[in-house]
Amino acid sequence: MSDRPAAEGLAPGHYPSSPVAVNHTAPVPRRVRAIFDGEVLVDTLRAIYLWEHPYYPRFYVPDADVDLSLIGAVTGSEDTAQGRVDVADLGHGDRIAVGAARHVVSSAVDGLADTWRFDWASVDAWFEEDEQVFVHPRSPYVRVDALRSHRHVQIEKDGVVLADSTGPVAVFETGLPTRWYLDRTDVRWDHLEPSATRSECPYKGTTSDFWSVRIGDTVHEDVAWSYDLPTRQLQPITGMVSFYNEKVDVFLDGMPEEP
């Protein structure tokens, strides 16, 4: 979801950071499939998680589990942190994703040679087992919990109260600040304006609504969001509203939230 980029670059404060380093690898214990232009591009039980940065992994897939007929010509080569990589187009004819296929020719990272990494957004759909996955692979080191609470949560912007709740749901996600989800009856809607923005999260699903905040003549874009149909693990947040901690002032039981 878009709250990941908003949190990047922040030194972890009152929440745990990612436990992995760049180029960390781990076996994927799930069947992984990818569909491109109506064809099965990837079908593997041997995918590898690799962290190109600390926030979430990518899938790297052995040659034998890729339909190489869907790979176009090699257009260039690069030396990367993962090794020597050939860059190729994905697809043929009317459907070509330029530079969307990357083949690791050689690597000092154990097990990475002779694997492919595909641009996530260029592929039509990704599946872990039989469930579609959005945005990026789910990290095996990330835990997401949605817990009912009776903490007093007050949301302000420029001294204006946007929401006030004593019955929030706290969402704890590894590497992110706690997100507080509030009942719609606890939100001051006179300051919120609907936004056309939508985002996806591999752990929560697809947002149904986004809102900007207007204080006087100033509009703060895309400050709050909601999920009407979250994933089953996050059902407690259904229909509730959350605000970016980074864009508002959050008070917990009368005290400013720790960064």
GROMACS .gro file of N, CA and C in nm, residues 23 81-84 104 106-113:
model
   42
   23ASN      N    1   2.012  -0.833  -0.014
   23ASN     CA    2   2.064  -0.958  -0.071
   23ASN      C    3   2.043  -1.080   0.019
   81ALA      N    4   2.383  -0.539  -0.769
   81ALA     CA    5   2.416  -0.594  -0.637
   81ALA      C    6   2.385  -0.743  -0.631
   82GLN      N    7   2.301  -0.792  -0.725
   82GLN     CA    8   2.267  -0.934  -0.727
   82GLN      C    9   2.360  -1.013  -0.819
   83GLY      N   10   2.437  -0.946  -0.905
   83GLY     CA   11   2.528  -1.015  -0.995
   83GLY      C   12   2.517  -0.959  -1.136
   84ARG      N   13   2.569  -1.037  -1.233
   84ARG     CA   14   2.560  -0.999  -1.373
   84ARG      C   15   2.421  -1.036  -1.425
  104VAL      N   16   1.957  -1.356  -1.416
  104VAL     CA   17   2.084  -1.353  -1.343
  104VAL      C   18   2.179  -1.453  -1.408
  106SER      N   19   2.527  -1.464  -1.356
  106SER     CA   20   2.622  -1.509  -1.254
  106SER      C   21   2.603  -1.425  -1.130
  107SER      N   22   2.629  -1.485  -1.012
  107SER     CA   23   2.605  -1.412  -0.888
  107SER      C   24   2.685  -1.472  -0.775
  108ALA      N   25   2.731  -1.385  -0.685
  108ALA     CA   26   2.796  -1.431  -0.563
  108ALA      C   27   2.694  -1.470  -0.458
  109VAL      N   28   2.564  -1.437  -0.482
  109VAL     CA   29   2.458  -1.475  -0.390
  109VAL      C   30   2.422  -1.621  -0.416
  110ASP      N   31   2.431  -1.703  -0.314
  110ASP     CA   32   2.411  -1.848  -0.328
  110ASP      C   33   2.274  -1.880  -0.387
  111GLY      N   34   2.274  -1.959  -0.496
  111GLY     CA   35   2.150  -2.007  -0.555
  111GLY      C   36   2.083  -1.912  -0.652
  112LEU      N   37   2.142  -1.793  -0.675
  112LEU     CA   38   2.073  -1.693  -0.756
  112LEU      C   39   2.105  -1.704  -0.906
  113ALA      N   40   2.217  -1.763  -0.942
  113ALA     CA   41   2.252  -1.777  -1.083
  113ALA      C   42   2.146  -1.860  -1.156
   0.00000   0.00000   0.00000
